[in-house]
Coordinates of C-alpha atoms in Angstrom, one line a residue:
Chain A
M1 CA -41.7 -1.2 -34.4
L2 CA -39.4 1.8 -34.4
K3 CA -42.2 4.0 -33.2
T4 CA -42.9 1.8 -30.2
V5 CA -39.2 1.8 -29.3
T6 CA -38.8 5.6 -29.5
G7 CA -42.1 5.9 -27.6
F8 CA -40.7 3.7 -24.9
F9 CA -37.6 5.8 -24.5
R10 CA -39.6 9.0 -24.6
R11 CA -41.7 7.8 -21.8
H12 CA -38.7 7.0 -19.7
L13 CA -37.3 10.4 -20.4
A14 CA -40.5 11.9 -19.3
A15 CA -40.4 9.8 -16.2
M16 CA -37.1 11.4 -15.3
H17 CA -38.7 14.9 -15.2
S18 CA -42.3 14.3 -14.4
A19 CA -43.6 13.9 -10.9
D20 CA -45.6 10.9 -11.9
T21 CA -44.5 8.4 -9.2
A22 CA -45.6 5.3 -11.0
L23 CA -43.6 6.1 -14.1
N24 CA -40.7 7.1 -11.9
E25 CA -40.7 3.9 -10.1
R26 CA -40.7 2.0 -13.3
Y27 CA -37.7 4.0 -14.4
I28 CA -35.9 3.1 -11.3
I29 CA -36.7 -0.5 -11.7
T30 CA -35.4 -0.6 -15.3
K31 CA -32.3 1.2 -14.1
S32 CA -31.6 -1.3 -11.4
I33 CA -32.2 -4.2 -13.8
K34 CA -29.7 -2.6 -16.1
H35 CA -27.2 -2.3 -13.3
F36 CA -27.8 -5.8 -12.2
L37 CA -27.3 -7.1 -15.8
S38 CA -24.0 -5.2 -16.2
A39 CA -22.8 -6.4 -12.9
L40 CA -23.7 -10.0 -13.8
F41 CA -21.9 -9.6 -17.1
R42 CA -18.8 -8.3 -15.4
V43 CA -18.8 -11.1 -12.8
L44 CA -19.2 -13.7 -15.6
V45 CA -16.3 -12.3 -17.6
I46 CA -14.0 -11.9 -14.6
V47 CA -14.7 -15.3 -13.2
G48 CA -14.2 -16.9 -16.6
I49 CA -10.9 -15.2 -17.2
C50 CA -9.7 -15.9 -13.6
Y51 CA -10.5 -19.5 -14.3
T52 CA -8.4 -19.6 -17.4
I53 CA -5.5 -18.1 -15.5
L54 CA -5.8 -20.2 -12.3
A55 CA -6.9 -23.5 -13.7
P56 CA -3.6 -24.6 -15.1
V57 CA -1.8 -23.5 -11.9
F58 CA -4.2 -25.6 -9.8
G59 CA -3.8 -28.4 -12.4
I60 CA 0.0 -28.3 -11.9
I61 CA -0.3 -28.3 -8.1
A62 CA -2.8 -31.2 -8.2
N63 CA -0.7 -33.2 -10.6
S64 CA 2.4 -33.0 -8.4
F65 CA 0.6 -35.0 -5.7
F66 CA -0.6 -37.8 -8.1
S67 CA 0.7 -41.3 -7.6
N68 CA 1.3 -43.6 -10.6
K69 CA -2.1 -45.2 -10.1
D70 CA -3.9 -41.9 -10.0
A71 CA -2.2 -40.8 -13.2
Y72 CA -3.7 -43.7 -15.1
N73 CA -7.1 -43.8 -13.4
P74 CA -9.7 -42.1 -15.6
M75 CA -11.9 -41.4 -12.6
V76 CA -9.3 -39.2 -10.9
Y77 CA -9.7 -35.6 -11.7
L78 CA -7.7 -32.9 -9.8
I79 CA -8.1 -34.6 -6.4
P80 CA -5.7 -37.6 -6.1
Q81 CA -7.1 -40.7 -4.5
Q82 CA -3.7 -41.9 -3.2
P83 CA -1.7 -38.7 -2.8
T84 CA 2.0 -39.0 -2.6
L85 CA 4.9 -36.8 -1.7
E86 CA 7.4 -38.9 -3.6
R87 CA 7.4 -36.5 -6.6
Y88 CA 8.6 -33.7 -4.3
Q89 CA 11.2 -35.9 -2.6
M90 CA 12.8 -36.8 -5.9
A91 CA 12.5 -33.3 -7.4
I92 CA 14.1 -31.8 -4.3
D93 CA 16.9 -34.3 -4.6
I94 CA 17.5 -33.8 -8.3
L95 CA 17.2 -30.1 -8.2
N96 CA 19.5 -29.9 -5.2
Y97 CA 16.7 -27.6 -4.1
L98 CA 17.8 -25.6 -1.1
P99 CA 21.3 -24.6 -2.1
T100 CA 20.3 -23.9 -5.7
M101 CA 17.3 -21.9 -4.5
A102 CA 19.5 -19.9 -2.1
N103 CA 22.0 -19.2 -4.9
S104 CA 19.3 -18.3 -7.3
L105 CA 17.6 -15.9 -4.9
L106 CA 20.8 -14.3 -3.8
Y107 CA 21.8 -13.8 -7.5
S108 CA 18.5 -12.1 -8.4
L109 CA 18.4 -10.1 -5.2
L110 CA 21.9 -8.6 -5.8
L111 CA 21.1 -7.8 -9.4
M112 CA 17.8 -6.3 -8.2
L113 CA 19.6 -3.9 -5.9
L114 CA 22.0 -3.0 -8.6
Q115 CA 19.2 -2.4 -11.1
I116 CA 17.4 -0.1 -8.6
L117 CA 20.5 1.9 -7.8
I118 CA 21.7 2.3 -11.4
C119 CA 18.4 2.7 -13.1
S120 CA 17.0 5.2 -10.6
M121 CA 20.2 7.3 -11.0
V122 CA 20.0 7.3 -14.7
G123 CA 16.3 8.0 -14.7
Y124 CA 16.8 10.9 -12.3
G125 CA 19.5 12.3 -14.4
F126 CA 17.2 12.3 -17.4
A127 CA 14.3 13.6 -15.5
R128 CA 15.8 16.6 -13.7
F129 CA 19.0 17.8 -15.4
K130 CA 19.4 19.8 -18.6
F131 CA 22.4 18.9 -20.7
P132 CA 23.2 18.9 -24.4
L133 CA 22.0 15.9 -26.5
K134 CA 19.6 14.9 -23.7
S135 CA 16.6 14.1 -26.0
L136 CA 18.9 12.2 -28.4
L137 CA 20.3 10.1 -25.5
F138 CA 16.8 9.4 -24.1
A139 CA 15.8 8.3 -27.5
C140 CA 18.7 5.8 -27.2
V141 CA 17.2 4.5 -24.0
V142 CA 13.9 3.9 -25.8
I143 CA 15.8 2.1 -28.5
T144 CA 17.4 -0.3 -26.0
I145 CA 13.8 -1.2 -24.9
V146 CA 12.6 -1.7 -28.4
I147 CA 15.6 -3.7 -29.9
P148 CA 15.6 -7.0 -28.1
T149 CA 18.8 -8.4 -26.6
H150 CA 18.7 -11.3 -29.0
T151 CA 20.0 -9.1 -31.7
I152 CA 23.2 -8.5 -29.9
M153 CA 23.6 -11.9 -28.2
L154 CA 26.5 -13.1 -30.3
P155 CA 28.7 -10.0 -29.8
L156 CA 27.9 -10.1 -26.1
Y157 CA 29.0 -13.7 -26.0
M158 CA 32.2 -12.9 -27.8
T159 CA 32.8 -9.9 -25.6
F160 CA 32.6 -11.8 -22.4
R161 CA 34.4 -14.8 -23.7
M162 CA 37.5 -12.5 -24.0
F163 CA 36.8 -9.6 -21.8
D164 CA 39.2 -6.9 -22.7
P165 CA 37.6 -3.4 -22.8
F166 CA 40.1 -0.9 -24.2
G167 CA 42.9 -3.3 -23.5
L168 CA 42.4 -2.7 -19.7
C169 CA 42.5 -6.4 -18.7
T170 CA 45.6 -7.1 -20.7
A171 CA 47.2 -4.1 -19.1
I172 CA 46.4 -5.3 -15.6
F173 CA 46.4 -9.1 -15.8
G174 CA 48.5 -9.7 -18.9
H175 CA 45.7 -11.5 -20.7
P176 CA 42.0 -11.0 -21.5
L177 CA 39.7 -12.6 -18.9
S178 CA 37.1 -15.2 -19.7
F179 CA 33.8 -14.8 -17.8
M180 CA 32.1 -17.8 -19.4
G181 CA 30.6 -20.1 -16.8
T182 CA 30.2 -17.4 -14.2
T183 CA 27.6 -14.9 -13.3
T184 CA 30.0 -12.0 -13.6
P185 CA 28.8 -10.9 -17.1
M186 CA 25.3 -10.3 -15.7
Y187 CA 26.7 -8.1 -12.9
I188 CA 28.8 -6.1 -15.3
L189 CA 26.0 -5.6 -17.7
T190 CA 23.6 -4.5 -14.9
L191 CA 26.2 -2.2 -13.4
F192 CA 26.4 -0.3 -16.7
G193 CA 22.6 -0.2 -17.2
C194 CA 22.4 -2.8 -19.9
G195 CA 21.0 -5.7 -17.8
L196 CA 17.8 -7.6 -18.3
R197 CA 15.2 -4.9 -19.3
S198 CA 17.2 -2.1 -17.8
G199 CA 15.9 0.3 -20.4
L200 CA 12.3 -0.3 -19.2
Y201 CA 13.3 0.4 -15.6
I202 CA 15.1 3.6 -16.5
Y203 CA 12.0 4.6 -18.3
I204 CA 9.8 3.9 -15.3
F205 CA 12.1 5.9 -13.0
N206 CA 12.3 8.7 -15.4
Q207 CA 8.5 9.0 -15.6
F208 CA 8.2 8.9 -11.9
F209 CA 10.8 11.5 -11.1
R210 CA 9.3 13.8 -13.7
G211 CA 6.0 13.6 -11.8
L212 CA 7.4 14.6 -8.5
P213 CA 7.1 18.3 -7.6
K214 CA 10.3 20.4 -8.1
E215 CA 9.7 22.2 -4.8
I216 CA 11.1 19.3 -2.8
E217 CA 14.5 19.6 -4.4
E218 CA 14.5 23.3 -4.2
A219 CA 13.8 23.2 -0.5
A220 CA 16.7 20.7 0.0
F221 CA 18.9 22.9 -2.2
M222 CA 18.1 26.0 -0.1
D223 CA 19.0 24.1 3.0
G224 CA 22.4 23.4 1.6
A225 CA 22.1 19.9 0.4
G226 CA 24.3 18.9 -2.6
T227 CA 22.9 17.2 -5.7
W228 CA 24.0 13.7 -4.6
Y229 CA 22.8 14.2 -1.0
T230 CA 19.4 15.3 -2.4
Y231 CA 19.2 12.4 -4.6
F232 CA 20.0 9.7 -2.1
R233 CA 18.3 11.2 1.0
I234 CA 15.3 13.0 -0.5
M235 CA 14.4 11.8 -4.0
L236 CA 15.1 8.1 -3.7
P237 CA 13.0 7.7 -0.4
N238 CA 10.2 9.6 -2.1
A239 CA 10.2 7.2 -5.1
T240 CA 9.0 4.2 -3.1
P241 CA 6.2 3.2 -5.5
A242 CA 8.6 3.2 -8.4
V243 CA 11.2 1.4 -6.4
I244 CA 8.8 -1.4 -5.4
T245 CA 7.6 -1.8 -9.0
V246 CA 11.1 -2.1 -10.4
A247 CA 12.1 -4.3 -7.5
V248 CA 9.4 -6.9 -8.1
F249 CA 9.8 -6.8 -11.9
S250 CA 13.6 -7.1 -11.9
M251 CA 13.6 -9.8 -9.1
V252 CA 11.0 -12.0 -10.7
W253 CA 12.2 -11.6 -14.3
Q254 CA 15.8 -12.2 -13.3
Y255 CA 14.8 -15.2 -11.4
N256 CA 12.8 -16.6 -14.3
D257 CA 15.4 -15.8 -16.9
T258 CA 17.1 -18.6 -18.6
F259 CA 18.2 -16.8 -21.7
Y260 CA 21.2 -15.0 -20.2
A261 CA 22.0 -18.0 -18.0
K262 CA 22.3 -20.2 -21.1
L263 CA 24.1 -17.5 -23.1
F264 CA 26.8 -17.0 -20.5
L265 CA 26.9 -20.8 -19.8
M266 CA 26.2 -20.2 -16.1
P267 CA 26.6 -23.2 -13.8
Q268 CA 23.5 -25.1 -12.9
S269 CA 24.0 -24.5 -9.3
Q270 CA 23.3 -20.8 -9.9
S271 CA 20.0 -21.0 -11.6
I272 CA 17.0 -23.0 -10.6
G273 CA 15.5 -22.4 -14.1
L274 CA 18.4 -24.2 -15.7
R275 CA 18.0 -27.1 -13.4
I276 CA 14.3 -27.4 -14.2
S277 CA 15.0 -27.5 -17.9
S278 CA 17.2 -30.5 -17.4
L279 CA 14.9 -32.1 -14.8
V280 CA 13.1 -34.5 -17.1
A281 CA 16.3 -35.7 -18.7
N282 CA 17.9 -36.3 -15.3
I283 CA 14.9 -38.3 -14.1
A284 CA 15.0 -40.4 -17.3
N285 CA 18.7 -41.1 -16.9
Q286 CA 19.1 -41.6 -13.2
Y287 CA 15.9 -43.4 -12.4
Q288 CA 15.0 -45.0 -15.7
I289 CA 11.5 -43.5 -15.7
M290 CA 10.7 -43.3 -19.3
D291 CA 6.9 -42.9 -19.2
K292 CA 6.1 -39.4 -20.4
T293 CA 3.0 -39.0 -18.2
I294 CA 5.0 -39.9 -15.0
Q295 CA 7.9 -37.7 -16.1
N296 CA 5.5 -34.8 -16.3
L297 CA 4.3 -35.4 -12.7
Y298 CA 7.9 -34.9 -11.5
L299 CA 8.3 -31.8 -13.7
D300 CA 5.1 -30.4 -12.2
A301 CA 6.5 -30.9 -8.7
G302 CA 9.7 -29.2 -9.7
I303 CA 7.7 -26.3 -11.1
V304 CA 5.7 -25.9 -8.0
L305 CA 9.0 -25.7 -6.1
M306 CA 10.3 -23.1 -8.5
M307 CA 7.2 -21.0 -8.4
L308 CA 6.9 -21.1 -4.6
P309 CA 9.3 -18.2 -3.6
V310 CA 8.2 -16.0 -6.4
V311 CA 4.5 -16.4 -5.6
L312 CA 5.2 -15.8 -1.9
I313 CA 7.1 -12.6 -2.7
Y314 CA 4.2 -11.6 -4.9
V315 CA 1.5 -12.3 -2.4
F316 CA 3.3 -10.2 0.2
L317 CA 4.2 -7.3 -2.0
Q318 CA 1.1 -7.5 -4.2
K319 CA -0.8 -4.6 -2.8
Y320 CA 2.1 -2.2 -2.9
F321 CA 3.2 -3.5 -6.2
I322 CA 0.0 -3.0 -8.2
E323 CA -0.5 0.4 -6.5
G324 CA 3.1 1.1 -7.4
V325 CA 2.7 0.2 -11.0
E326 CA -0.4 2.4 -11.2
R327 CA 1.2 5.4 -9.4
S328 CA 4.7 5.2 -10.7
G329 CA 3.4 6.2 -14.1
I330 CA 4.7 3.2 -16.1
V331 CA 2.8 5.2 -18.6
G332 CA 3.9 8.7 -19.6
Chain B
M1 CA 45.3 33.1 -8.5
K2 CA 41.7 33.4 -9.0
K3 CA 39.9 30.1 -9.5
R4 CA 37.3 30.3 -12.1
R5 CA 34.0 29.1 -10.6
L6 CA 31.6 27.2 -12.7
S7 CA 28.1 28.7 -13.1
L8 CA 25.2 26.8 -11.5
E9 CA 23.9 25.8 -14.9
S10 CA 27.1 24.2 -16.1
K11 CA 27.5 22.5 -12.7
R12 CA 24.1 21.0 -13.2
K13 CA 25.0 19.9 -16.7
I14 CA 28.1 18.1 -15.4
N15 CA 26.0 16.5 -12.6
G16 CA 23.5 15.4 -15.2
Y17 CA 26.2 13.7 -17.2
L18 CA 27.5 12.1 -14.0
F19 CA 24.1 10.7 -13.2
I20 CA 23.7 9.0 -16.6
L21 CA 27.3 8.1 -16.9
P22 CA 27.0 4.4 -16.0
W23 CA 24.3 3.9 -18.6
L24 CA 26.1 6.0 -21.2
V25 CA 29.3 3.9 -20.9
G26 CA 27.3 0.6 -21.0
F27 CA 25.3 1.8 -23.9
I28 CA 28.4 2.6 -26.0
V29 CA 30.6 -0.3 -24.9
F30 CA 28.0 -3.0 -24.9
Y31 CA 25.2 -1.8 -27.1
V32 CA 26.4 0.3 -29.9
R33 CA 29.6 -1.8 -30.3
S34 CA 27.6 -5.0 -30.3
L35 CA 25.2 -3.7 -33.0
F36 CA 28.2 -2.9 -35.2
M37 CA 29.7 -6.3 -34.4
T38 CA 26.4 -8.0 -35.4
V39 CA 26.5 -6.2 -38.8
E40 CA 30.2 -7.1 -39.1
F41 CA 29.5 -10.8 -38.3
S42 CA 26.7 -11.0 -40.7
L43 CA 29.0 -9.9 -43.5
S44 CA 31.8 -12.4 -42.6
D45 CA 32.6 -16.0 -42.0
L46 CA 33.4 -16.4 -38.3
Q47 CA 35.7 -19.0 -37.0
M48 CA 36.3 -19.6 -33.3
D49 CA 39.9 -19.5 -32.4
V50 CA 40.0 -22.4 -29.9
V51 CA 43.7 -22.0 -29.0
N52 CA 43.8 -18.3 -28.1
G53 CA 40.1 -18.0 -27.2
G54 CA 39.4 -15.3 -29.8
Y55 CA 37.8 -15.5 -33.2
N56 CA 38.8 -14.9 -36.8
L57 CA 36.7 -13.0 -39.3
T58 CA 36.9 -13.5 -43.1
W59 CA 35.1 -11.0 -45.2
V60 CA 32.5 -12.7 -47.4
G61 CA 30.3 -9.8 -48.3
L62 CA 26.6 -10.6 -48.8
K63 CA 27.1 -14.3 -49.0
N64 CA 25.3 -15.0 -45.7
Y65 CA 22.3 -12.9 -46.7
I66 CA 22.1 -14.6 -50.1
Y67 CA 22.2 -18.0 -48.4
A68 CA 19.6 -17.1 -45.9
F69 CA 17.1 -15.9 -48.5
T70 CA 17.7 -18.3 -51.3
A71 CA 19.1 -21.5 -49.9
H72 CA 18.2 -21.9 -46.3
G73 CA 15.5 -24.4 -45.7
S74 CA 13.2 -22.8 -43.2
F75 CA 14.3 -19.2 -42.5
K76 CA 11.8 -17.5 -44.8
Q77 CA 8.8 -19.6 -43.6
I78 CA 9.7 -19.1 -39.9
L79 CA 10.2 -15.4 -40.4
T80 CA 6.8 -15.0 -42.2
S81 CA 4.9 -17.1 -39.7
S82 CA 6.4 -15.3 -36.7
V83 CA 5.6 -11.9 -38.2
L84 CA 2.1 -13.1 -39.1
N85 CA 1.4 -14.4 -35.6
M86 CA 2.6 -11.1 -34.2
V87 CA 0.4 -9.0 -36.5
V88 CA -2.6 -11.2 -35.8
D89 CA -2.1 -11.1 -32.0
I90 CA -1.5 -7.4 -31.6
P91 CA -5.1 -6.2 -32.1
L92 CA -6.4 -9.1 -30.0
I93 CA -4.1 -8.3 -27.1
I94 CA -4.8 -4.6 -27.3
F95 CA -8.6 -4.9 -27.5
F96 CA -8.7 -7.6 -24.8
S97 CA -6.5 -5.6 -22.4
L98 CA -8.4 -2.4 -23.0
F99 CA -11.7 -4.2 -22.4
M100 CA -10.4 -5.8 -19.2
A101 CA -8.9 -2.5 -18.0
L102 CA -12.3 -0.7 -18.5
L103 CA -13.9 -3.6 -16.6
L104 CA -11.4 -3.6 -13.7
N105 CA -11.3 0.2 -13.4
R106 CA -14.7 0.2 -11.8
K107 CA -15.0 -0.2 -8.1
F108 CA -16.4 -3.5 -7.0
K109 CA -15.8 -6.0 -4.2
G110 CA -12.7 -8.1 -4.4
R111 CA -11.0 -5.8 -7.0
T112 CA -7.6 -6.2 -5.4
L113 CA -7.8 -10.0 -5.6
V114 CA -8.9 -9.9 -9.2
R115 CA -6.1 -7.6 -10.2
A116 CA -3.6 -9.8 -8.4
I117 CA -4.8 -12.8 -10.3
F118 CA -4.7 -10.9 -13.6
F119 CA -1.1 -10.0 -13.0
L120 CA -0.1 -13.6 -12.1
P121 CA 0.9 -14.5 -15.7
V122 CA 3.5 -11.7 -15.6
I123 CA 5.1 -13.3 -12.5
L124 CA 5.0 -16.8 -13.9
N125 CA 6.7 -16.0 -17.2
A126 CA 9.6 -18.5 -17.0
E127 CA 10.0 -20.7 -20.1
A128 CA 9.7 -23.9 -18.1
I129 CA 6.6 -22.7 -16.2
L130 CA 4.9 -21.6 -19.5
D131 CA 5.4 -25.0 -21.1
A132 CA 4.0 -26.7 -18.0
I133 CA 1.0 -24.4 -17.9
E134 CA 0.3 -25.1 -21.5
S135 CA 0.2 -28.9 -20.9
A136 CA -1.7 -28.4 -17.7
T137 CA -4.4 -26.3 -19.5
A138 CA -5.1 -29.3 -21.8
M139 CA -5.1 -31.6 -18.8
V140 CA -7.6 -29.5 -16.8
A141 CA -9.8 -29.2 -19.8
T142 CA -9.9 -32.8 -20.6
G143 CA -8.6 -34.9 -17.7
V144 CA -5.3 -36.7 -17.3
S145 CA -5.7 -40.1 -18.8
A146 CA -5.9 -41.0 -22.4
A147 CA -9.4 -42.5 -22.1
S148 CA -11.0 -39.5 -20.6
Q149 CA -9.2 -37.3 -23.0
E150 CA -10.8 -39.1 -25.9
V151 CA -14.3 -38.8 -24.4
A152 CA -13.8 -35.2 -23.6
A153 CA -12.5 -34.4 -27.1
E154 CA -15.4 -36.2 -28.6
S155 CA -18.1 -34.4 -26.6
A156 CA -16.4 -31.0 -26.9
G157 CA -15.7 -31.5 -30.6
I158 CA -19.4 -32.1 -31.5
G159 CA -20.5 -29.1 -29.4
M160 CA -18.0 -26.8 -30.8
A161 CA -18.6 -27.6 -34.4
Y162 CA -22.3 -27.1 -33.8
Y163 CA -21.9 -23.7 -32.3
I164 CA -19.4 -22.6 -34.9
D165 CA -21.9 -23.7 -37.5
L166 CA -24.6 -21.7 -35.8
F167 CA -22.5 -18.5 -36.0
G168 CA -21.7 -19.3 -39.6
S169 CA -25.4 -19.0 -40.5
L170 CA -25.3 -15.4 -39.2
M171 CA -23.9 -14.5 -42.6
L172 CA -20.6 -13.5 -41.1
P173 CA -17.8 -13.6 -43.6
K174 CA -15.9 -16.9 -43.2
S175 CA -12.5 -15.2 -42.6
V176 CA -13.8 -13.1 -39.8
L177 CA -15.4 -16.2 -38.2
E178 CA -12.2 -18.2 -38.5
Y179 CA -10.3 -15.3 -36.9
I180 CA -12.6 -15.2 -34.0
V181 CA -12.6 -19.0 -33.5
G182 CA -8.8 -18.9 -33.7
A183 CA -8.7 -16.2 -31.1
T184 CA -10.9 -18.1 -28.7
D185 CA -8.7 -21.1 -29.3
R186 CA -5.6 -19.1 -28.1
I187 CA -7.4 -17.3 -25.3
T188 CA -5.0 -18.7 -22.7
S189 CA -1.9 -17.4 -24.5
I190 CA -3.6 -14.0 -25.1
I191 CA -4.6 -13.7 -21.5
S192 CA -1.1 -14.5 -20.3
A193 CA 0.4 -12.1 -22.8
S194 CA -1.7 -9.1 -21.7
G195 CA -0.9 -8.8 -18.0
V196 CA 1.4 -5.8 -18.3
Q197 CA -0.8 -4.2 -21.0
I198 CA -3.9 -4.3 -18.7
V199 CA -2.0 -2.6 -15.9
I200 CA -0.7 0.1 -18.3
F201 CA -4.2 0.7 -19.5
I202 CA -5.6 0.9 -15.9
A203 CA -2.9 3.4 -15.0
A204 CA -3.8 5.4 -18.1
L205 CA -7.5 5.4 -17.3
Q206 CA -6.8 6.6 -13.8
S207 CA -4.6 9.4 -15.1
I208 CA -7.5 11.0 -17.1
P209 CA -8.6 14.1 -15.2
S210 CA -12.1 13.6 -13.7
N211 CA -13.3 17.0 -14.7
L212 CA -13.4 15.9 -18.4
Y213 CA -16.0 13.3 -17.4
E214 CA -17.9 15.8 -15.4
V215 CA -18.1 18.1 -18.4
A216 CA -19.2 15.3 -20.6
K217 CA -21.9 14.4 -18.1
M218 CA -23.1 18.0 -17.9
E219 CA -23.3 18.2 -21.6
G220 CA -25.5 15.1 -21.6
A221 CA -23.2 12.7 -23.3
T222 CA -24.1 9.0 -23.0
A223 CA -21.6 6.5 -21.7
Y224 CA -21.0 5.4 -25.3
E225 CA -20.2 8.9 -26.4
T226 CA -18.0 9.5 -23.4
F227 CA -16.0 6.5 -24.3
W228 CA -15.4 7.5 -27.9
K229 CA -14.9 11.2 -27.2
V230 CA -13.1 11.3 -23.9
T231 CA -11.6 8.0 -22.9
L232 CA -10.3 6.8 -26.2
P233 CA -8.5 10.0 -27.3
M234 CA -7.0 10.3 -23.8
I235 CA -5.4 6.9 -23.9
T236 CA -4.2 6.8 -27.5
P237 CA -0.6 7.5 -26.5
H238 CA -0.8 4.5 -24.2
I239 CA -2.1 2.3 -27.0
I240 CA 1.1 3.0 -28.7
T241 CA 3.1 2.2 -25.6
N242 CA 1.2 -1.1 -25.4
I243 CA 1.7 -1.9 -29.0
V244 CA 5.5 -1.4 -28.6
Y245 CA 5.5 -3.6 -25.6
T246 CA 3.4 -6.3 -27.2
V247 CA 5.5 -6.4 -30.4
V248 CA 8.8 -6.6 -28.5
D249 CA 7.4 -9.2 -26.1
S250 CA 6.1 -11.5 -28.8
F251 CA 9.3 -11.0 -30.8
V252 CA 11.5 -12.1 -27.9
S253 CA 9.6 -15.4 -27.6
S254 CA 9.1 -16.0 -31.4
D255 CA 10.6 -18.8 -33.4
V256 CA 12.9 -16.6 -35.3
V257 CA 14.9 -15.9 -32.2
T258 CA 15.1 -19.6 -31.4
L259 CA 16.3 -20.3 -34.9
A260 CA 19.0 -17.6 -34.6
Y261 CA 20.0 -19.0 -31.2
N262 CA 20.3 -22.6 -32.4
E263 CA 22.1 -21.6 -35.6
A264 CA 24.8 -19.9 -33.5
F265 CA 25.1 -22.3 -30.5
T266 CA 24.3 -25.7 -32.0
N267 CA 25.4 -25.3 -35.6
Y268 CA 28.1 -22.8 -34.9
N269 CA 27.2 -20.8 -38.0
Y270 CA 27.7 -17.4 -36.4
G271 CA 27.5 -15.4 -39.6
L272 CA 24.1 -16.8 -40.6
S273 CA 22.8 -16.4 -37.1
S274 CA 23.7 -12.7 -37.2
V275 CA 21.8 -12.4 -40.5
F276 CA 18.7 -14.0 -38.9
S277 CA 18.9 -11.7 -35.9
L278 CA 19.4 -8.5 -38.0
V279 CA 16.8 -9.2 -40.6
S280 CA 14.1 -10.1 -38.0
T281 CA 14.9 -7.1 -35.9
L282 CA 14.7 -4.8 -38.9
V283 CA 11.4 -6.3 -39.9
T284 CA 10.0 -5.8 -36.4
C285 CA 11.2 -2.2 -36.2
G286 CA 9.6 -1.6 -39.6
I287 CA 6.3 -3.0 -38.4
L288 CA 6.5 -0.9 -35.2
L289 CA 7.2 2.3 -37.2
L290 CA 4.4 1.5 -39.6
I291 CA 1.8 0.9 -36.9
C292 CA 2.8 3.9 -34.7
G293 CA 3.0 6.2 -37.7
T294 CA -0.6 5.3 -38.7
I295 CA -2.0 5.7 -35.2
T296 CA -0.3 9.0 -34.6
K297 CA -1.6 10.3 -38.0
K298 CA -5.1 9.1 -37.3
S299 CA -5.2 10.5 -33.8
S300 CA -4.2 14.1 -34.6
F301 CA -6.8 15.5 -32.2
Y302 CA -4.6 14.5 -29.3
N303 CA -2.9 17.6 -27.8

């Protein structure tokens, strides 16, 4: 058995070098079969996994068009027989869709801009300047990535409940300020580089700036540009891949986040995620729809509404984004 | 009077500090201070001061810790199960994402589309969406109504049991088989948890200089050898990055965090909640150090 196998391979090896055309042809055929099989395997795996990812999304979209009858008809699968837009009507009504969405998007957009500005600055500082304690401080950045915010959620809550850093607020306003129920804590945290996953963004920018050639800056310096001018006019425009990566990440994650929104008791009008989490309860209370299956149809409609802007942004920026992730050296 | 001018070097030092200043202030004011406060809370009994809006601390020493480990009903179980889930999932996610990255790194038609689809779970990671996706997965697999669900479960059940049995007769150890079956059961959650990891690995694969592959080819290395001798050593540091990311990601969504959150904001037992947070963070960091230590030791050939 073993001998035949080794013989088989030896023959193919010989085929590679010999001028024997018949053997050579056979070699080419086995090679192309091999190629075909590996391509087939790849297609199968990719199709299978894409199915696992996309199927639930399609399921949610299909569900949101089901009428009550469809939901209980065992013959109906994915394509509704009596499609209805009633789920969307009610979901838009309960979510107060357009104003909430506008608020939500504005909130994530502003925070995204802040994140880009602050994190790129800090990343640039770590990438291009030499100063004492630099490696220790950068280790601290990594620590902020590794230790989750949940560890410090209580102190954060307490801090912003009575916001009084170094007694500044008492000195100015006469009493500590309470930021509960507003979005201010998030802006403050982001402004000081402690927002949602800021550590990761700093890391991405740092890696990217380290990969840029030093000559660009030297040329700018020779021409008399100051450090800040160089940064804003030369380095930041050159960092477009990293900026796009961070922009999409921070926009989407901020938009999806409900942890901080709940922690700082933000009003429901500010976050569509909060509204979604109370959608089912609202439907049960206001419209007396107690059936779990039917409630879920409304929830699905709400979720489609919530996903819509994110998916649109993603579809438009997708190409730049994935290129950006790959080029920005999210890895070291 | 002659003004002393700063040298270029010290000017750049100051500028460097100016650039990182916002983060430095935030890190000290919000992060370091908060960490100390968490430790302080865990060692005290915290009462909210409703009138003035502040809080009062009473020092109780290790009482909260003793309570959490000896008297609390579910903390130990939840902590163990969260950690176990994490440890079980890490190799699965890492292997899966490495495999997918190798697959996607080749050139083929529709690659952009496939990559876009693979990254979709990262975009749809909101809590509500994840819950809905979970229930929709079951729906798509079996159909909406109860009747068809039963039929589907029956037919699927028989088929699955048969095939699992078939693999069982391959003399595989039972624990290995169960692990694999469990992994395929959770394939959806594994796929949706490995979006970022896949991208990191793809980026890593593309950063390997192509001349290494050329050399390997010239020396007559097979694809198999090339993978073990060139690809794997080159991406070992990124395996560590990915492990860190996976651990942190799965910790954030684990039950321990929910427990700590509920303890603080529904039971108003702030001290105990701090204990939960601290202990689980320490355990996670311990695991991280352990894994990364082992990998760096094993992969000493990396220069």
